[in-house]
Coordinates of N, CA and C in Angstrom, one line a residue:
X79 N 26.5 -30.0 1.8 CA 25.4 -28.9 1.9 C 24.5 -29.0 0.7
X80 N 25.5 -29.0 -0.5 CA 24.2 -29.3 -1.3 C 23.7 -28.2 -2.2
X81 N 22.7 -28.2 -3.6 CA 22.9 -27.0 -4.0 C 21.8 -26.0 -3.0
X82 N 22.1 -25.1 -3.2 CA 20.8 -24.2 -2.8 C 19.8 -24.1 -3.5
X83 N 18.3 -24.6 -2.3 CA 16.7 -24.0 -3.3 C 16.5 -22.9 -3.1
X84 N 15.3 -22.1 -3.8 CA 14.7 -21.5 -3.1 C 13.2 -21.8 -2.4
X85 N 13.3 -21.2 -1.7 CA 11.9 -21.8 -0.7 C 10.6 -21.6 -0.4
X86 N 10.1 -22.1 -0.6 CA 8.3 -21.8 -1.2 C 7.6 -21.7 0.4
X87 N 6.7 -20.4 0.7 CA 6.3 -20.6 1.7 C 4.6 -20.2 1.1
X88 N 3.8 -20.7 1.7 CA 2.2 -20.4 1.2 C 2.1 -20.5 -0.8
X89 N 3.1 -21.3 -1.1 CA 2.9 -21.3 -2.2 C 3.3 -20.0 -3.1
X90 N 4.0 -19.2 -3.1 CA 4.6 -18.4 -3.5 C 6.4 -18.2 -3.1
X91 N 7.2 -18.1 -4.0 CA 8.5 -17.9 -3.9 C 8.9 -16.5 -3.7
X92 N 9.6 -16.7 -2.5 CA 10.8 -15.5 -2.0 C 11.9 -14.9 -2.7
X93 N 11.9 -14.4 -3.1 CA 13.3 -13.5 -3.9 C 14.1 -13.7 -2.6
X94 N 15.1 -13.6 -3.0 CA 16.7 -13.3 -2.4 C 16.8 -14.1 -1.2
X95 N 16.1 -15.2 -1.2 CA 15.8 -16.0 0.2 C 16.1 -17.5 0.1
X96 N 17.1 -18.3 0.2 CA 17.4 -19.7 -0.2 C 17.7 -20.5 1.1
X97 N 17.4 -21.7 0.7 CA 17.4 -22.3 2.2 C 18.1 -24.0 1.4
X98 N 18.6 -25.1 2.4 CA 18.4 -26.1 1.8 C 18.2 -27.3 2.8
X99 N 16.8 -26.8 3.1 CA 15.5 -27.5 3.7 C 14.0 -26.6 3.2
X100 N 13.3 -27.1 3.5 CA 11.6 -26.7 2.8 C 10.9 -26.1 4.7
X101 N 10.4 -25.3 4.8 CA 9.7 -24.9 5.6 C 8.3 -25.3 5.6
X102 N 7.2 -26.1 6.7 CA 6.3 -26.7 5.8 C 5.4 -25.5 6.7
X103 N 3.8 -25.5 5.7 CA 2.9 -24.3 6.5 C 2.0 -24.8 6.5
X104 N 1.5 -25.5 8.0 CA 0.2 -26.5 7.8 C -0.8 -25.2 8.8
X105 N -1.5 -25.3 7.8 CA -2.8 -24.1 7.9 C -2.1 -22.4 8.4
X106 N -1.8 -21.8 9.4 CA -1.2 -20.6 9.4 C -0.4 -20.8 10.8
X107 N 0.3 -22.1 10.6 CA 1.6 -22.4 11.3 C 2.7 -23.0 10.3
X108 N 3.8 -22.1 10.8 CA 5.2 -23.0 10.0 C 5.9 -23.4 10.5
X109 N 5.7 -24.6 9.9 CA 6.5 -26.2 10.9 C 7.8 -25.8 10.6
X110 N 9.0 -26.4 11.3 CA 10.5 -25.9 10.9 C 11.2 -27.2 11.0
X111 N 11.8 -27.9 9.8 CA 12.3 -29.1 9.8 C 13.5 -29.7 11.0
X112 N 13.7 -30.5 11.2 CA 14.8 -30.8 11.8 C 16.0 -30.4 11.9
X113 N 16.5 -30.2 10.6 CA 17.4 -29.1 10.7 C 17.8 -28.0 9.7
X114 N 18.0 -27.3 10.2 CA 17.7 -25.8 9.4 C 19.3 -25.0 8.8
X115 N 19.5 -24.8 7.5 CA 20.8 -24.0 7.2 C 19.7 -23.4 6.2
X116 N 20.0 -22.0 7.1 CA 19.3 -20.7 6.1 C 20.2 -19.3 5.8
X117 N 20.2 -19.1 4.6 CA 20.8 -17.7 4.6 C 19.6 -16.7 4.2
X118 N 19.9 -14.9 5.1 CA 18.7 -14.0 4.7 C 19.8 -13.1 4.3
X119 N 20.2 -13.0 2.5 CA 21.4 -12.1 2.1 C 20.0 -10.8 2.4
X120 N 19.0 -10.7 2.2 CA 18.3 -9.0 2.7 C 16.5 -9.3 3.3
X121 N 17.2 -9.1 5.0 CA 15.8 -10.0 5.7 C 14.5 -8.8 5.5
X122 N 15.0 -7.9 5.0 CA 13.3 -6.7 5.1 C 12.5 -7.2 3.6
X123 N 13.8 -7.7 2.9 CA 12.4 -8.6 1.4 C 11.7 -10.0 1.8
X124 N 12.2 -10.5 3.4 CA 11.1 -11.5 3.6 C 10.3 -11.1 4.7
X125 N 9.1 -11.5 4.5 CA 8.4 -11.0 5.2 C 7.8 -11.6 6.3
X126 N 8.6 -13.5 6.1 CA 7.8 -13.9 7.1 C 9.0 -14.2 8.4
X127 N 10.3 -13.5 8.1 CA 11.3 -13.6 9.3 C 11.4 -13.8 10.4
X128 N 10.4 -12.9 10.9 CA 10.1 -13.2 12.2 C 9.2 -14.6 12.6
X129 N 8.4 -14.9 11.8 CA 7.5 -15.7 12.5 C 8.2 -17.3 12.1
X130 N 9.5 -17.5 11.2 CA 10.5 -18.5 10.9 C 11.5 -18.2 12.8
X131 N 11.7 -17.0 12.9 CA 12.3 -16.9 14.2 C 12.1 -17.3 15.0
X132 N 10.7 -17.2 15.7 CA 10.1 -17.8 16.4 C 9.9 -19.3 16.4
X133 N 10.0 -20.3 15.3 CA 9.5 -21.6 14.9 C 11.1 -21.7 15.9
X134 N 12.0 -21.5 15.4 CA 13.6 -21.6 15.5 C 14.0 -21.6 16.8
X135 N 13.6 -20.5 17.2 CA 14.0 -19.8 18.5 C 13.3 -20.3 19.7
X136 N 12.2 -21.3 19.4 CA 11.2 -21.4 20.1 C 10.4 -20.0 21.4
X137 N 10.2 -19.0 20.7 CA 9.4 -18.1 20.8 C 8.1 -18.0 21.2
X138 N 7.5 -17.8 22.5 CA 6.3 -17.8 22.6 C 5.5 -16.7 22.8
X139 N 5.9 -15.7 22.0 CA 5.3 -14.3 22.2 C 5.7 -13.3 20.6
X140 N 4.9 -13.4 20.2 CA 5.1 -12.5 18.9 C 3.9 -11.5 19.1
X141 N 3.9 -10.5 18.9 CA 2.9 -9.3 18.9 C 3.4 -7.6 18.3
X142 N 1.9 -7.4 18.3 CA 2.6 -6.0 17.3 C 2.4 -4.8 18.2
X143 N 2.8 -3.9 18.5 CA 2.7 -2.7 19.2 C 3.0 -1.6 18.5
X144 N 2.7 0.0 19.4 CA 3.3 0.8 18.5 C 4.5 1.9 19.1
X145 N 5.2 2.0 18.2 CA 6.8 2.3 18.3 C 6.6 4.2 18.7
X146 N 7.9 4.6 18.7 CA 8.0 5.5 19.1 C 7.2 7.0 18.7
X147 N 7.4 6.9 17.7 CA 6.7 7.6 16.9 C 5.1 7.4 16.3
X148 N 5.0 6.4 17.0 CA 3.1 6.4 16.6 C 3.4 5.5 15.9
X149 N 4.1 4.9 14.7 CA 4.0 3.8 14.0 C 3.8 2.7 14.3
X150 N 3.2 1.8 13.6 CA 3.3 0.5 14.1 C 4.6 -0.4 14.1
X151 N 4.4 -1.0 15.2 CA 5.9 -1.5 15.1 C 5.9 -3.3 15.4
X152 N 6.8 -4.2 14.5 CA 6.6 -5.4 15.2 C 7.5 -6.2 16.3
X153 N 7.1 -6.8 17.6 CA 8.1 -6.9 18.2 C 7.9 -8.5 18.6
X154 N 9.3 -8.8 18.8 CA 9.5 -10.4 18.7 C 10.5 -10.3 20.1
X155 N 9.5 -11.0 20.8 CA 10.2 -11.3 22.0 C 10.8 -12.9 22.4
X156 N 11.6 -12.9 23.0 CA 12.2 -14.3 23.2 C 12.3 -14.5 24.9
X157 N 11.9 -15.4 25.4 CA 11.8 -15.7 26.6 C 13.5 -16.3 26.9
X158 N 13.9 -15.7 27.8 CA 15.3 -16.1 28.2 C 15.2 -15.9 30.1
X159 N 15.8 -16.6 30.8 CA 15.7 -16.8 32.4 C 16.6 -15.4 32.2
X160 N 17.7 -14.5 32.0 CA 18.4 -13.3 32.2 C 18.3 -12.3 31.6
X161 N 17.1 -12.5 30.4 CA 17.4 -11.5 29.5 C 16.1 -12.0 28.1
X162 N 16.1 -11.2 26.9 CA 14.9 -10.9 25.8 C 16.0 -10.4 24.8
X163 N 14.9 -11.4 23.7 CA 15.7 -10.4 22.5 C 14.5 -10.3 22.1
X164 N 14.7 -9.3 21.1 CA 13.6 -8.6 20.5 C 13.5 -7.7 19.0
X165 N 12.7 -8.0 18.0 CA 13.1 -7.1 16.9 C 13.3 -5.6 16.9
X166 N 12.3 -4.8 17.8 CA 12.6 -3.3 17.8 C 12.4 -3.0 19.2
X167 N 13.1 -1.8 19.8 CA 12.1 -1.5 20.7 C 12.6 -0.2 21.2
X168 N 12.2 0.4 22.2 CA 12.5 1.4 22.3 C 12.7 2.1 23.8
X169 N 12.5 1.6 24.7 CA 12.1 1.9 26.3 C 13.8 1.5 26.8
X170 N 14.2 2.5 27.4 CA 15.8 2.1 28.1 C 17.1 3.1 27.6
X171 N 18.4 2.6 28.1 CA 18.8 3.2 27.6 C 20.0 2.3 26.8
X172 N 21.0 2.5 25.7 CA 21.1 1.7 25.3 C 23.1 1.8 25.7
X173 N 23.5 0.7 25.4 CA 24.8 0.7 26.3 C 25.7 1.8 25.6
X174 N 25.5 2.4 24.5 CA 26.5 3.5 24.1 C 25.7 5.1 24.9
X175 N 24.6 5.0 25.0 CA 24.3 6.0 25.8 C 24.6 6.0 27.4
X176 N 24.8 4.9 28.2 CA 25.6 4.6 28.9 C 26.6 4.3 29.0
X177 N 27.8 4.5 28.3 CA 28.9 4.5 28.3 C 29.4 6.1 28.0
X178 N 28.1 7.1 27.5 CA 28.6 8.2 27.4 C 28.6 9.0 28.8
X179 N 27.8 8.3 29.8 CA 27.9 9.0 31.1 C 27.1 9.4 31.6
X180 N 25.6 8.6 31.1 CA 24.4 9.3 31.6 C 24.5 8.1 33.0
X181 N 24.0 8.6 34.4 CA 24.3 8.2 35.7 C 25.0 7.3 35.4
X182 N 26.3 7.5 35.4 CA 27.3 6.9 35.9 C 28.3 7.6 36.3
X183 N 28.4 9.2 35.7 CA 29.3 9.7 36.2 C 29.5 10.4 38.3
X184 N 28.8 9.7 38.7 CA 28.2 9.7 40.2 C 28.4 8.6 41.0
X185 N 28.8 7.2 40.1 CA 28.6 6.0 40.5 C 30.2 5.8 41.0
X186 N 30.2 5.1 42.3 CA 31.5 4.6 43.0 C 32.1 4.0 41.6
X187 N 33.6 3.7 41.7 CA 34.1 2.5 41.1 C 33.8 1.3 41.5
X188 N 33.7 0.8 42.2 CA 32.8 -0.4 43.1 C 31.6 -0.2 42.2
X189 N 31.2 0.3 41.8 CA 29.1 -0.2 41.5 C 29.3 0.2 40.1
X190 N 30.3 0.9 39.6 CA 30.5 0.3 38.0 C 31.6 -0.7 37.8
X191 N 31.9 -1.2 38.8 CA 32.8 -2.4 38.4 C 31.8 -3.9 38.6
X192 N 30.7 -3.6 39.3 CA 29.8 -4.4 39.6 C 28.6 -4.4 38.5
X193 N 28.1 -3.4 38.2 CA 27.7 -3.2 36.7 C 27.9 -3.7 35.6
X194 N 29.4 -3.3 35.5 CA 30.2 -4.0 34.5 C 30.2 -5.6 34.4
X195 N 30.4 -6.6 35.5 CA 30.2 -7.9 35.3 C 29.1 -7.9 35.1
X196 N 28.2 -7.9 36.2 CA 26.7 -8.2 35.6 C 26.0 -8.0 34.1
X197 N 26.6 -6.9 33.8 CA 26.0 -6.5 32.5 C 26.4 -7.6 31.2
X198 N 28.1 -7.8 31.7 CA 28.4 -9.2 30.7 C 27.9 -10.3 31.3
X199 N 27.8 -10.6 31.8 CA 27.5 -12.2 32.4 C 26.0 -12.0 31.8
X200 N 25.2 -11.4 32.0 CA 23.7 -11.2 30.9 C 23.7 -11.1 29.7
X201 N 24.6 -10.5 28.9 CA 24.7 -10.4 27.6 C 25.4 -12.1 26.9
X202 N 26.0 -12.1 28.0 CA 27.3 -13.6 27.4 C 26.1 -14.9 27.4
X203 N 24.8 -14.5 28.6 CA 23.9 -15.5 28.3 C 23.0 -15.7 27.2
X204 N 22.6 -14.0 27.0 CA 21.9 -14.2 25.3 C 22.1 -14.4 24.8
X205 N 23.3 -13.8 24.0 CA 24.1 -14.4 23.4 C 24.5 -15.7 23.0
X206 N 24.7 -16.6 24.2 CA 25.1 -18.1 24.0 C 23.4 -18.6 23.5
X207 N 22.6 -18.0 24.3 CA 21.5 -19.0 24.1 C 20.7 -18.5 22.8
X208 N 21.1 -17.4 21.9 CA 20.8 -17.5 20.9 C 21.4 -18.1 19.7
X209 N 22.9 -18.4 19.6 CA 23.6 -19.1 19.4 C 23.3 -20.5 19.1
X210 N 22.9 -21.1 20.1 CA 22.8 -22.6 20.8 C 21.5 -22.7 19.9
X211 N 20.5 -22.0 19.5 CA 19.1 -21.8 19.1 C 19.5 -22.0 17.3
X212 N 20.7 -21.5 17.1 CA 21.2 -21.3 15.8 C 20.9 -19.7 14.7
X213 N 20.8 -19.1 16.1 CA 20.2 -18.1 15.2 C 21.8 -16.9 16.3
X214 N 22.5 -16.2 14.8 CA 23.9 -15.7 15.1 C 22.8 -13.9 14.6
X215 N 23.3 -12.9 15.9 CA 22.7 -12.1 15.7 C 23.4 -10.9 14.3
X216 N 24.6 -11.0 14.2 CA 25.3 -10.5 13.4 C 25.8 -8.7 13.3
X217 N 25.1 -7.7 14.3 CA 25.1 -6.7 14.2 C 25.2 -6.5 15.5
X218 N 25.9 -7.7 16.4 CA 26.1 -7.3 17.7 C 27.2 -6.1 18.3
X219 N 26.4 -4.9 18.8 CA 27.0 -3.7 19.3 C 26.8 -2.8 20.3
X220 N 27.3 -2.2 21.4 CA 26.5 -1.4 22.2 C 25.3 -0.5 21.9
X221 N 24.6 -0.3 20.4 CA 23.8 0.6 20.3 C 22.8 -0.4 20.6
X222 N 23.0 -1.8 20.5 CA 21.6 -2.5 20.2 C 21.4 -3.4 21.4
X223 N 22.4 -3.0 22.3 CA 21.8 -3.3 24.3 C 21.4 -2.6 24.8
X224 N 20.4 -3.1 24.9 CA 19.2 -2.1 26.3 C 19.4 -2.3 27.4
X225 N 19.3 -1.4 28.4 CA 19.0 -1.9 30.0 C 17.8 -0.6 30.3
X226 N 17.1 -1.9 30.5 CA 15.3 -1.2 30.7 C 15.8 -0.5 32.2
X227 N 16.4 -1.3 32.6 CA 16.5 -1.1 34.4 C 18.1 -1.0 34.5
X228 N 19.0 0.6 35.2 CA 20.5 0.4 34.9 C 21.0 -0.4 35.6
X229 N 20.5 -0.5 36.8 CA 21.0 -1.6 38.0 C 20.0 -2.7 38.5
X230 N 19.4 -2.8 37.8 CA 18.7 -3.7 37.7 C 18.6 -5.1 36.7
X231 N 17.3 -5.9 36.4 CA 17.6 -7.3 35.8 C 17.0 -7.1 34.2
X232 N 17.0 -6.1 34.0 CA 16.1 -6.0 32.5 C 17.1 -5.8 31.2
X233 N 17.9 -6.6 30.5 CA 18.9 -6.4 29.6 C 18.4 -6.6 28.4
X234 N 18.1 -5.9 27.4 CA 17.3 -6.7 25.9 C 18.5 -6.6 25.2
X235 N 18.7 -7.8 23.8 CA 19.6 -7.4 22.4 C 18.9 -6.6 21.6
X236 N 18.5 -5.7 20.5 CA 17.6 -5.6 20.2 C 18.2 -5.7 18.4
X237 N 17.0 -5.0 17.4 CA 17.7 -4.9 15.9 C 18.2 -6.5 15.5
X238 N 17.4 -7.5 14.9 CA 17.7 -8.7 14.5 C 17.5 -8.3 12.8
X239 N 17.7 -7.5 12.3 CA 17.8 -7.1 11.0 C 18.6 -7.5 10.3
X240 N 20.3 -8.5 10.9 CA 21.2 -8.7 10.3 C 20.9 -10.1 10.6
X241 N 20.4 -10.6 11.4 CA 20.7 -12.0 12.3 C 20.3 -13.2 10.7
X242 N 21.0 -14.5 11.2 CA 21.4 -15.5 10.5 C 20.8 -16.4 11.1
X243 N 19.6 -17.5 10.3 CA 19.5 -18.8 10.9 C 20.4 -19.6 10.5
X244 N 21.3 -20.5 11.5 CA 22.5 -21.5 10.7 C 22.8 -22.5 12.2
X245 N 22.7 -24.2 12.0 CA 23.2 -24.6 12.7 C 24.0 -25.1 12.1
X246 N 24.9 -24.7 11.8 CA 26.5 -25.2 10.5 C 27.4 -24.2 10.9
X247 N 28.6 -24.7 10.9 CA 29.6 -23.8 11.4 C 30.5 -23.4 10.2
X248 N 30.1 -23.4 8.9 CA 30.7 -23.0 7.3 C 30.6 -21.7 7.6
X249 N 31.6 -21.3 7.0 CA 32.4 -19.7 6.6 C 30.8 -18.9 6.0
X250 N 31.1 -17.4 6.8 CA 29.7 -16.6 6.0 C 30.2 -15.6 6.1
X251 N 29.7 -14.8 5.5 CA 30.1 -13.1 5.6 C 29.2 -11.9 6.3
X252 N 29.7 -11.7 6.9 CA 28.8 -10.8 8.0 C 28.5 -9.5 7.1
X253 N 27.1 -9.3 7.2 CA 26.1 -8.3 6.6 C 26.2 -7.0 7.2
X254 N 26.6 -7.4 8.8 CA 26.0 -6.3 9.4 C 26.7 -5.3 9.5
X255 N 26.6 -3.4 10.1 CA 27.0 -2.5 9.6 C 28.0 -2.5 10.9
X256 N 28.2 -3.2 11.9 CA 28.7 -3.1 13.1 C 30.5 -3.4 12.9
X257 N 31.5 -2.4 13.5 CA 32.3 -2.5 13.5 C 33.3 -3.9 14.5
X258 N 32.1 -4.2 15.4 CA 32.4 -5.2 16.4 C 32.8 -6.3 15.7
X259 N 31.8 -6.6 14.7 CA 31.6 -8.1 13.6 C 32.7 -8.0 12.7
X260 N 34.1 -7.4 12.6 CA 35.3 -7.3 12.3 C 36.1 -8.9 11.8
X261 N 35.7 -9.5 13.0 CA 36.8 -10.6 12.6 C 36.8 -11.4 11.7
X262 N 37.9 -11.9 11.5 CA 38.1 -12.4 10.1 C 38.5 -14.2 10.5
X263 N 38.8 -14.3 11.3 CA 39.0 -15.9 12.0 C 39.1 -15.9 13.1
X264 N 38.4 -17.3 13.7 CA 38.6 -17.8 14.8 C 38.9 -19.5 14.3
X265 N 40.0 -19.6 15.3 CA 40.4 -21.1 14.9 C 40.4 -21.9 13.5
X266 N 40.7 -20.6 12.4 CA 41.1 -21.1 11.1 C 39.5 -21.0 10.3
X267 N 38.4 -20.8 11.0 CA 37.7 -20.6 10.2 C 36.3 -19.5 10.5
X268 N 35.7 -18.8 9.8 CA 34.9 -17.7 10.4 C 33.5 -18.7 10.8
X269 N 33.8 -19.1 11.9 CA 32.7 -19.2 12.8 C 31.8 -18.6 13.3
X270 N 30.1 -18.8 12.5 CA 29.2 -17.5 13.0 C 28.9 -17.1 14.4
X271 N 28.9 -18.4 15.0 CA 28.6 -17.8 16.6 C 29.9 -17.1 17.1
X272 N 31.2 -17.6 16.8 CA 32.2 -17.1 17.3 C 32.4 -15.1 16.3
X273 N 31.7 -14.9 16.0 CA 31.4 -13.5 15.6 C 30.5 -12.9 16.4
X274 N 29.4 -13.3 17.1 CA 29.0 -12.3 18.3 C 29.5 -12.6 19.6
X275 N 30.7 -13.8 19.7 CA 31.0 -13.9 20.8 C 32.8 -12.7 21.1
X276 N 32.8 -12.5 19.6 CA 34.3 -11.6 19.6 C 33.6 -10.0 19.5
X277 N 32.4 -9.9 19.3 CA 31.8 -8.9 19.3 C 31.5 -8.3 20.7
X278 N 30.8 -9.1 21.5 CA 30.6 -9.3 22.5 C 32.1 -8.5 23.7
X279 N 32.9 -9.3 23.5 CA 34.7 -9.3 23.7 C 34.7 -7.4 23.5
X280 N 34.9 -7.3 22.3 CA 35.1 -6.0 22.1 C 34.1 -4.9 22.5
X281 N 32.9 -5.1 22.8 CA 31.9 -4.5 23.4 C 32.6 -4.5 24.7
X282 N 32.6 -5.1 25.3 CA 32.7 -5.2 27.0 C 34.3 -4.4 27.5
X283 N 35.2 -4.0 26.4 CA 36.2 -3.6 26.3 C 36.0 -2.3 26.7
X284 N 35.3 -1.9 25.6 CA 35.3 -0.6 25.0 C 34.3 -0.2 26.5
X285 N 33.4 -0.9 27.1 CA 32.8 -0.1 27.6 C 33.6 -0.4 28.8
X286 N 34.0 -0.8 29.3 CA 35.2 -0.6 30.7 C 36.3 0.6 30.1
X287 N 36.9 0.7 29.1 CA 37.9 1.8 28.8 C 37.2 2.9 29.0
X288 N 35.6 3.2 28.7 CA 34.8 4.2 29.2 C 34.2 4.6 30.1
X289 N 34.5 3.7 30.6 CA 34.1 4.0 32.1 C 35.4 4.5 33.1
X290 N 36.3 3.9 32.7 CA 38.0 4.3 33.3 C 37.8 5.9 32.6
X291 N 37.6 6.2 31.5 CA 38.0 7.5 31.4 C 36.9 8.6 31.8
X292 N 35.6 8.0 32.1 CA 34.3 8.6 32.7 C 34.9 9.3 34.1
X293 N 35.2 7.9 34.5 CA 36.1 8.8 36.4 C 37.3 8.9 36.3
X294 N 37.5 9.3 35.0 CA 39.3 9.8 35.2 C 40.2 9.5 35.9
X295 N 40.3 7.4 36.0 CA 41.2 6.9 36.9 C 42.5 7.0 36.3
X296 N 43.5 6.9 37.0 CA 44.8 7.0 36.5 C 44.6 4.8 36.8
X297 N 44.1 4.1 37.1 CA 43.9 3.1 37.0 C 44.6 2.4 35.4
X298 N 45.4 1.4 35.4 CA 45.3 0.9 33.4 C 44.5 0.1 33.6
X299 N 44.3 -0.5 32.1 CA 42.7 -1.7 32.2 C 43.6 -2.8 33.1
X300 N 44.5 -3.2 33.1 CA 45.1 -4.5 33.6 C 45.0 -4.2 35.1
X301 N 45.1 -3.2 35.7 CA 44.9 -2.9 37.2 C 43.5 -3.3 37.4
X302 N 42.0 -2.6 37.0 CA 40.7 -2.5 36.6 C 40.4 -3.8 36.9
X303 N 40.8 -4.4 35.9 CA 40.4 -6.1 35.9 C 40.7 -6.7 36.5
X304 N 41.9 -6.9 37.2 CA 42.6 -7.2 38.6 C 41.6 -6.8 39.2
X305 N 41.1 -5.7 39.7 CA 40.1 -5.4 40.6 C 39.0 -5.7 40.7
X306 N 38.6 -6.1 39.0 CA 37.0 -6.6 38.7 C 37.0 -7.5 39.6
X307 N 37.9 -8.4 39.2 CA 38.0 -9.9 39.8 C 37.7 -10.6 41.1
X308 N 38.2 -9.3 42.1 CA 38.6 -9.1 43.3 C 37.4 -9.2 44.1
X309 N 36.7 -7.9 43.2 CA 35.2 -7.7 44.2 C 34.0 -8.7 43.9

């Protein structure tokens, strides 16, 4: 790996931001080398994160809007065939607010068991394909999934405030405040993607165990998932 620089972008140096590759900025585009191992130990002191995200992520949509409160807000969208990730946003509801029972407590067990997969099988795709991108979101949790649409195709990740560029599978320490980002090994070593993918795991847990106690099934999860499976 090598020692760590720090990295000059427009000719001025980043505090708390080290890379060991050079980002190049030919006129008011930044080129992104071949290959990229970056740590952000605190991404709100750089300022150009997002628009490195986008080089990375291959992003074709960066724009500014304004957030809920009137403020300006920046939002970074990623084009995905099932799903968007995004730095902020605000429109939906987010999966811990749906797991507390807002329309669902009405919903057959059939159409939250159907919910239920679809909702992972969308997340398991962002997920991978942010991953695959090299970019590990790190703060993956039910507060930070949206569903613009509850039964419908609109699923965003949101909050990349913790996220990691890394296509290296070397041991890191997860920043983020999320209880999910717990684990301590996979296969002998803390693998970053394999931290939103155990996050992921545990998300998808928790919200089936909430949903069983939402309609007060005498059902156990091992019956449930038997049934997932079924329909």
């Amino acid at each position: 790996m090598g020692r760590l620089r720090c990295m000059m972008l427009g000719g001025r140096q980043l505090k708390g931001f080290c890379t060991t590759h050079f980002f190049e900025r030919v006129g008011d585009e930044i080129k992104a080398p071949d290959k990229i191992v970056v740590k952000f130990p605190n991404m709100r002191a750089h300022p150009d994160y997002l628009e490195i995200v986008k080089v990375v992520m291959g992003v074709r949509e960066l724009f500014y809007g304004t957030d809920i409160d009137g403020s300006l807000a920046r939002f970074l969208v990623c084009d995905l065939d099932k799903g968007c990730v995004v730095s902020d946003y605000t429109e939906g509801l987010s999966l811990t607010e749906i797991m507390r029972g807002h329309d669902m407590r009405n919903r057959e067990v059939c159409e939250i068991v159907d919910f239920c997969k679809d909702l992972v099988v969308r997340a398991l795709w962002i997920v991978t394909e942010m991953n695959a991108q090299g970019v590990i979101h790190r703060d993956f949790k039910p507060d930070n999934l949206i569903c613009k649409n509850l039964f419908g195709d609109d699923l965003v990740l949101i909050d990349l405030d913790f996220m990691a560029l890394s296509h290296s599978k070397r041991s890191w320490n997860c920043d983020g405040t999320s209880k999910y980002q717990s684990l301590g090994v996979i296969e002998g070593q803390n693998f970053a993607a394999g931290r939103d993918m155990y996050a992921l795991a545990m998300t998808c847990l928790e919200m089936l165990e909430s949903f069983l106690r939402l309609r007060c099934c005498r059902m156990t999860m091992r019956s449930f998932l038997h049934i997932s499976w079924q329909i």
